[in-house]
Structure formats: C-alpha cells, structure tokens
CSV table of C-alpha atoms and ligand atoms in Angstrom, one decimal:
chain,number,residue,atom,x,y,z
A,1,MET,CA,179.6,-71.4,-87.5
A,2,SER,CA,181.0,-71.0,-84.1
A,3,ILE,CA,183.9,-72.3,-81.9
A,4,SER,CA,182.7,-74.2,-78.9
A,5,ILE,CA,183.8,-73.2,-75.4
A,6,LYS,CA,184.4,-76.4,-73.4
A,7,SER,CA,182.8,-76.9,-70.0
A,8,ALA,CA,184.9,-78.0,-67.0
A,9,GLU,CA,183.6,-81.6,-67.6
A,10,ASP,CA,184.5,-81.5,-71.3
A,11,ILE,CA,188.0,-80.3,-70.4
A,12,GLU,CA,188.5,-83.1,-67.9
A,13,GLY,CA,187.4,-85.6,-70.6
A,14,MET,CA,189.7,-84.0,-73.1
A,15,ARG,CA,192.6,-84.2,-70.7
A,16,VAL,CA,192.1,-87.9,-70.4
A,17,ALA,CA,191.8,-88.6,-74.1
A,18,CYS,CA,194.8,-86.4,-74.9
A,19,ARG,CA,196.9,-88.1,-72.3
A,20,LEU,CA,196.1,-91.5,-73.8
A,21,ALA,CA,197.0,-90.3,-77.3
A,22,ALA,CA,200.4,-89.0,-76.0
A,23,GLU,CA,201.0,-92.3,-74.2
A,24,VAL,CA,200.6,-94.2,-77.5
A,25,LEU,CA,203.5,-92.2,-78.9
A,26,ASP,CA,205.6,-93.1,-75.9
A,27,MET,CA,204.6,-96.7,-76.1
A,28,ILE,CA,205.5,-97.0,-79.9
A,29,ALA,CA,208.8,-95.2,-79.7
A,30,PRO,CA,211.0,-98.3,-79.1
A,31,TYR,CA,209.5,-100.1,-82.1
A,32,ILE,CA,210.4,-97.4,-84.6
A,33,LYS,CA,213.5,-99.1,-86.1
A,34,ALA,CA,214.7,-100.1,-89.5
A,35,GLY,CA,213.0,-103.3,-90.7
A,36,ILE,CA,209.6,-102.7,-89.1
A,37,THR,CA,206.7,-102.1,-91.5
A,38,THR,CA,204.2,-99.3,-91.0
A,39,GLU,CA,201.4,-101.8,-90.8
A,40,GLU,CA,203.2,-103.5,-87.9
A,41,ILE,CA,203.3,-100.1,-86.2
A,42,ASP,CA,199.6,-99.7,-86.9
A,43,ARG,CA,198.8,-103.1,-85.5
A,44,ILE,CA,200.8,-102.5,-82.3
A,45,CYS,CA,199.1,-99.1,-81.7
A,46,HIS,CA,195.7,-100.5,-82.5
A,47,ASP,CA,196.0,-103.3,-80.0
A,48,PHE,CA,197.4,-101.0,-77.3
A,49,ILE,CA,194.6,-98.5,-77.8
A,50,VAL,CA,191.8,-101.1,-77.9
A,51,ASN,CA,193.1,-103.7,-75.4
A,52,GLU,CA,195.1,-101.6,-72.9
A,53,GLN,CA,193.5,-98.2,-73.1
A,54,HIS,CA,190.0,-99.4,-73.7
A,55,ALA,CA,189.7,-96.5,-76.2
A,56,ILE,CA,188.9,-96.2,-79.9
A,57,PRO,CA,191.4,-95.4,-82.7
A,58,ALA,CA,189.6,-92.5,-84.3
A,59,PRO,CA,191.1,-92.8,-87.9
A,60,LEU,CA,189.8,-96.4,-88.4
A,61,ASN,CA,186.9,-96.1,-90.9
A,62,TYR,CA,186.9,-92.3,-90.5
A,63,LYS,CA,185.5,-91.2,-93.8
A,64,GLY,CA,186.8,-94.5,-95.1
A,65,PHE,CA,190.3,-94.4,-93.8
A,66,PRO,CA,191.4,-98.0,-93.6
A,67,LYS,CA,193.8,-98.1,-90.7
A,68,SER,CA,194.1,-97.0,-87.0
A,69,ILE,CA,196.9,-94.5,-87.3
A,70,CYS,CA,198.6,-92.4,-90.0
A,71,THR,CA,202.3,-93.0,-90.9
A,72,SER,CA,203.9,-90.5,-93.1
A,73,VAL,CA,207.5,-91.3,-94.3
A,74,ASN,CA,210.0,-88.9,-95.9
A,75,HIS,CA,208.2,-87.0,-98.7
A,76,VAL,CA,204.8,-88.0,-97.4
A,77,ILE,CA,203.2,-84.9,-95.9
A,78,CYS,CA,200.3,-86.4,-94.0
A,79,HIS,CA,197.7,-89.1,-93.9
A,80,GLY,CA,200.0,-91.9,-95.0
A,81,ILE,CA,198.3,-95.3,-94.9
A,82,PRO,CA,200.2,-98.0,-93.0
A,83,GLY,CA,201.3,-100.7,-95.3
A,84,PRO,CA,203.9,-103.5,-96.0
A,85,LYS,CA,206.8,-101.2,-96.7
A,86,LYS,CA,209.7,-101.5,-94.2
A,87,LEU,CA,211.4,-98.5,-92.6
A,88,LYS,CA,215.0,-98.1,-93.5
A,89,ASN,CA,218.0,-96.4,-92.1
A,90,GLY,CA,217.9,-92.6,-92.6
A,91,ASP,CA,214.1,-92.4,-92.9
A,92,ILE,CA,212.0,-89.8,-91.1
A,93,ILE,CA,208.5,-90.8,-90.1
A,94,ASN,CA,205.5,-89.0,-88.6
A,95,VAL,CA,203.2,-91.2,-86.5
A,96,ASP,CA,199.8,-89.5,-85.9
A,97,ILE,CA,197.6,-90.8,-83.2
A,98,THR,CA,194.0,-89.9,-82.4
A,99,VAL,CA,192.1,-91.8,-79.7
A,100,ILE,CA,188.5,-91.5,-78.6
A,101,LYS,CA,187.9,-92.0,-74.9
A,102,ASP,CA,184.5,-91.5,-73.3
A,103,GLY,CA,183.4,-89.6,-76.5
A,104,PHE,CA,186.4,-87.2,-76.5
A,105,HIS,CA,189.2,-87.0,-79.1
A,106,GLY,CA,192.9,-86.6,-78.3
A,107,ASP,CA,195.1,-85.9,-81.4
A,108,THR,CA,198.9,-85.7,-81.5
A,109,SER,CA,201.8,-86.7,-83.7
A,110,LYS,CA,205.5,-86.6,-83.7
A,111,MET,CA,208.5,-87.3,-85.9
A,112,PHE,CA,210.8,-90.3,-85.4
A,113,LEU,CA,214.3,-90.6,-86.9
A,114,VAL,CA,215.2,-94.1,-88.1
A,115,GLY,CA,218.9,-94.9,-87.5
A,116,GLN,CA,221.4,-92.4,-88.8
A,117,VAL,CA,219.5,-89.5,-90.4
A,118,LYS,CA,221.2,-86.9,-92.7
A,119,PRO,CA,221.8,-83.5,-91.0
A,120,TYR,CA,219.4,-81.7,-93.5
A,121,ALA,CA,216.6,-84.1,-92.5
A,122,ARG,CA,217.3,-83.8,-88.8
A,123,GLN,CA,217.2,-80.0,-89.2
A,124,LEU,CA,213.8,-80.1,-90.9
A,125,VAL,CA,212.4,-82.2,-88.1
A,126,ASP,CA,213.9,-79.9,-85.4
A,127,VAL,CA,212.7,-76.7,-87.1
A,128,THR,CA,209.2,-78.1,-87.5
A,129,ARG,CA,209.0,-78.9,-83.9
A,130,GLU,CA,210.3,-75.5,-82.9
A,131,ALA,CA,207.7,-73.9,-85.3
A,132,MET,CA,204.9,-75.8,-83.5
A,133,TYR,CA,206.1,-74.6,-80.1
A,134,LEU,CA,206.3,-71.0,-81.3
A,135,GLY,CA,202.8,-71.3,-82.6
A,136,ILE,CA,201.6,-72.7,-79.2
A,137,ARG,CA,203.3,-69.9,-77.4
A,138,GLU,CA,200.9,-67.4,-79.1
A,139,VAL,CA,197.9,-69.0,-77.5
A,140,ARG,CA,196.2,-66.9,-74.9
A,141,PRO,CA,192.7,-65.3,-74.5
A,142,GLY,CA,192.3,-62.3,-76.6
A,143,ALA,CA,195.1,-63.2,-79.1
A,144,ALA,CA,194.2,-63.3,-82.7
A,145,LEU,CA,194.0,-66.8,-84.1
A,146,ASN,CA,196.2,-65.9,-87.1
A,147,ARG,CA,199.2,-65.1,-84.8
A,148,ILE,CA,199.7,-68.9,-84.5
A,149,GLY,CA,200.2,-69.3,-88.3
A,150,ALA,CA,202.3,-66.1,-88.4
A,151,ALA,CA,204.8,-67.5,-85.8
A,152,ILE,CA,205.0,-70.8,-87.6
A,153,GLU,CA,205.5,-69.3,-91.0
A,154,ARG,CA,208.1,-66.8,-89.7
A,155,HIS,CA,210.2,-69.7,-88.3
A,156,ALA,CA,210.0,-71.9,-91.4
A,157,SER,CA,210.9,-69.0,-93.7
A,158,LYS,CA,214.2,-68.4,-91.8
A,159,TYR,CA,215.3,-71.8,-93.1
A,160,ASN,CA,213.8,-71.3,-96.6
A,161,TYR,CA,211.3,-74.0,-95.8
A,162,SER,CA,207.7,-73.8,-96.9
A,163,VAL,CA,204.4,-74.3,-95.1
A,164,VAL,CA,201.8,-76.6,-96.4
A,165,ARG,CA,198.5,-74.8,-96.9
A,166,GLU,CA,196.0,-77.6,-97.9
A,167,PHE,CA,195.8,-79.0,-94.4
A,168,CYS,CA,195.4,-77.2,-91.1
A,169,GLY,CA,194.9,-77.6,-87.4
A,170,HIS,CA,191.4,-77.9,-86.1
A,171,GLY,CA,189.1,-77.5,-83.2
A,172,ILE,CA,188.5,-80.8,-81.4
A,173,GLY,CA,186.3,-82.3,-78.7
A,174,ARG,CA,183.4,-84.7,-79.2
A,175,GLU,CA,184.1,-84.3,-82.9
A,176,PHE,CA,187.4,-85.2,-84.5
A,177,HIS,CA,187.4,-82.0,-86.6
A,178,GLU,CA,185.6,-78.9,-85.3
A,179,GLU,CA,185.9,-75.2,-85.9
A,180,PRO,CA,188.1,-73.3,-86.1
A,181,GLN,CA,190.6,-74.1,-88.9
A,182,VAL,CA,194.0,-73.3,-87.5
A,183,LEU,CA,196.1,-72.2,-90.5
A,184,HIS,CA,199.9,-72.6,-90.2
A,185,TYR,CA,200.6,-69.5,-92.3
A,186,PHE,CA,199.6,-65.9,-91.8
A,187,GLU,CA,196.1,-65.1,-93.0
A,188,PRO,CA,195.2,-61.4,-92.3
A,189,LYS,CA,191.5,-62.1,-92.6
A,190,LEU,CA,191.6,-64.7,-89.8
A,191,ASP,CA,191.5,-62.2,-87.0
A,192,ILE,CA,189.1,-63.9,-84.7
A,193,ARG,CA,190.1,-63.8,-81.0
A,194,LEU,CA,190.9,-66.8,-78.8
A,195,GLU,CA,188.9,-67.4,-75.6
A,196,ALA,CA,189.5,-69.6,-72.6
A,197,GLY,CA,187.9,-73.0,-73.0
A,198,MET,CA,188.6,-73.3,-76.7
A,199,ILE,CA,190.5,-76.5,-77.7
A,200,PHE,CA,192.3,-77.0,-81.0
A,201,THR,CA,195.2,-78.7,-82.6
A,202,ILE,CA,198.4,-77.0,-83.9
A,203,GLU,CA,200.0,-79.4,-86.4
A,204,PRO,CA,202.3,-77.6,-88.9
A,205,MET,CA,203.5,-79.5,-92.0
A,206,ILE,CA,206.7,-78.0,-93.2
A,207,ASN,CA,208.5,-78.9,-96.5
A,208,GLN,CA,212.2,-78.8,-97.2
A,209,GLY,CA,211.4,-77.6,-100.8
A,210,LYS,CA,208.3,-76.0,-102.2
A,211,ARG,CA,204.9,-76.1,-100.4
A,212,HIS,CA,202.9,-77.8,-103.2
A,213,ILE,CA,201.3,-81.1,-102.6
A,214,GLN,CA,200.2,-84.0,-104.7
A,215,MET,CA,197.5,-86.5,-103.7
A,216,LEU,CA,198.1,-90.2,-104.4
A,217,SER,CA,195.4,-92.3,-106.0
A,218,ASP,CA,194.5,-93.9,-102.7
A,219,GLY,CA,192.6,-90.6,-101.9
A,220,TRP,CA,194.5,-90.1,-98.6
A,221,THR,CA,198.2,-89.8,-99.0
A,222,ALA,CA,199.5,-86.3,-99.5
A,223,VAL,CA,203.1,-86.1,-100.8
A,224,THR,CA,205.4,-83.2,-101.7
A,225,LYS,CA,205.1,-82.4,-105.5
A,226,ASP,CA,208.9,-82.0,-105.7
A,227,HIS,CA,209.4,-85.2,-103.6
A,228,LYS,CA,211.6,-83.4,-101.1
A,229,LEU,CA,211.1,-84.1,-97.4
A,230,SER,CA,208.2,-83.0,-95.2
A,231,ALA,CA,207.9,-83.0,-91.4
A,232,GLN,CA,204.9,-82.6,-89.0
A,233,TRP,CA,204.4,-82.3,-85.3
A,234,GLU,CA,201.0,-82.0,-83.6
A,235,HIS,CA,199.7,-81.1,-80.2
A,236,THR,CA,196.1,-80.6,-78.8
A,237,VAL,CA,196.0,-77.3,-76.9
A,238,LEU,CA,193.5,-75.8,-74.5
A,239,VAL,CA,193.2,-72.0,-74.1
A,240,THR,CA,193.4,-71.3,-70.4
A,241,PRO,CA,192.5,-68.0,-68.6
A,242,THR,CA,196.2,-67.1,-68.6
A,243,GLY,CA,197.6,-68.8,-71.7
A,244,TYR,CA,197.6,-72.4,-72.8
A,245,GLU,CA,197.8,-76.0,-71.6
A,246,VAL,CA,199.3,-78.6,-74.0
A,247,LEU,CA,196.9,-81.5,-73.4
A,248,THR,CA,199.0,-84.0,-75.3
A,249,LEU,CA,202.4,-83.2,-73.7
A,250,ARG,CA,204.7,-86.2,-73.3
A,251,GLN,CA,207.1,-86.8,-70.4
A,252,GLU,CA,210.2,-86.3,-72.8
A,253,GLU,CA,209.1,-82.7,-73.5
A,254,ASP,CA,210.8,-80.1,-71.4
A,255,PHE,CA,208.5,-77.5,-73.0
A,256,GLY,CA,206.3,-76.0,-70.2
A,257,ARG,CA,202.9,-77.3,-69.5
A,258,THR,CA,201.5,-73.8,-69.2
A,259,GLU,CA,202.7,-70.4,-70.1
A,260,LEU,CA,202.0,-67.2,-68.2
A,261,GLY,CA,201.2,-69.2,-65.1
B,1,MF3,N1,195.0,-87.1,-87.1
B,1,MF3,C1,194.8,-86.4,-88.3
B,1,MF3,C2,194.7,-84.9,-87.9
B,1,MF3,O1,195.6,-84.5,-87.3
B,1,MF3,C3,193.6,-86.7,-89.1
B,1,MF3,C4,193.7,-88.1,-89.7
B,1,MF3,S1,192.3,-88.4,-90.5
B,1,MF3,C5,192.5,-89.9,-91.1
B,1,MF3,O2,193.8,-84.2,-88.1
B,1,MF3,F1,191.4,-90.3,-91.5
B,1,MF3,F2,193.5,-89.9,-92.0
B,1,MF3,F3,193.0,-90.7,-90.2
B,2,CO,CO1,194.7,-83.1,-86.0
B,3,CO,CO1,196.5,-85.9,-85.9
C-alpha cells in the first residue's frame, strides 16, 4: 500500500508514453464529425497507435474491455464502448486514450463538440476542463492529495453541477492503475502528502444534474441515472520538485507546462 516514486528513467519513459497519448487526441480531432461512428473512431486510433506509434492501446482486452479506446457520448459518464452508433449534430463526446510504450502508460482524454452544441452543453464541457486545471494547480510536493478534489468540487458546485464519486484518477506508470486513488471531491481523511516523482491522473467526471450513476448491462458503460449530460477531461501529471508537469499536454493548450517554475 504505497505510492511509487518514479526514477529519472521512469519519468523519461512516462514522458514518451504520455506524449504519444496526447498525439492520438490531436490526430483524431478532425475526424470527430456528425456521421462518423464511434467504432470508426476506435479503428482509426487503434491503427495509428499500433502502426505509426508502434505502441499498444492499453484498454484492448484490459479486464475484458473489447475496444482500444473509450468513447463516452452525452449522458455516458465514462468507459463507453465504441460501437455502430453515429455521432450527430449537438453531441458532446469524450475520447479517452491510453497507450503503452516501452512498458509505460500514458492516459489522457478530452471532450469534443459535434457541430452546433447547445450553450448549456458547452458550459458543462468548459467548466469540467477548468475544474481539471484547478485540480492540477494544487499539485506540488507537500500538498495534501485531497486538495485536488476540493478544488474540483468547489468549481463544479459554483454551477450547481455534481461530481461523480464512483470513478477516480489514479497513479500510473508500468501499471495502468496504481495507487493512489485521486478523488475528484473533498475527502477529509485523504490527507496524504504529495512528493516529487509521483505520477497520477486527474480526470474529473462532472454531471449537469445529479451525481448518481447507472451501469449498463455490458458491464462497462456508466451513464447518469437522470440521463442528463456528463463531461470528463483527463491529464497525466508528474509532481516536480517545484510543482507539476502535465505529461499529456497538447499543443492547443495554453495552460502552462509547469507551475512555480
Ligand atoms: N482510460 C481510463 C482511465 O482513465 C480507463 C479505461 S479502462 C477500459 O482510467 F478498460 F475501459 F478501457
Ligand atoms: Co485514467
Ligand atoms: Co483515461
């Protein structure tokens, strides 16, 4: 029961895996349009990861997951399984990419807007991204782990949104899911301190309505019980001696690569 501190070599390996995961999101962006099916998105990502990146799509066969990426549309919270359904104008979709390169995992996801999206849906997407960034800004050595969730929950509450509790961020490295669990809400008992060399994801799922989830019979897909919208963004983050480094940062993000120098 302990959080691993990554060596300099591990960190270099994680930088590479995380950069590849981020590049998959950049690559797939122009394809996310009305009319494409989520299994076509899965196929394009799979082929890019395997044939161009010479990496492994971590979800494929992970605990029986049948596809290479997760696609979560509208009221789907997370772990949506790519399938034959076409995206339509007004949809919001999370694409979650995890690649394994030289034994290291890089994990990141973002929301895409399909065509003209209603203002309330766009706001949920924007606020969820802001909440993730506010969580990331809490990361520095000596900070309590639960400050991340506190910052995320505070931001979501301002808009009367709710934070999903059943799924959380996670340590990551040679394993897909390592300690610690990174909750996206404030848990007073979670007062362990961050140390330089820890690597974990921050991946808040925020609901437009109530926080409660319902699992579909496929055993993977989590949806909102009230069928209102849900959004999620995810980055893999390294604790540095002075703050943090977002290992899965994309070029489009003006958000700083490091905080506090
Ligand atoms: N990428 C997801 C995460 O952020 C996990 C997906 S597990 C899968 O932790 F099996 F559904 F792919
Ligand atoms: Co993750
Ligand atoms: Co992920």
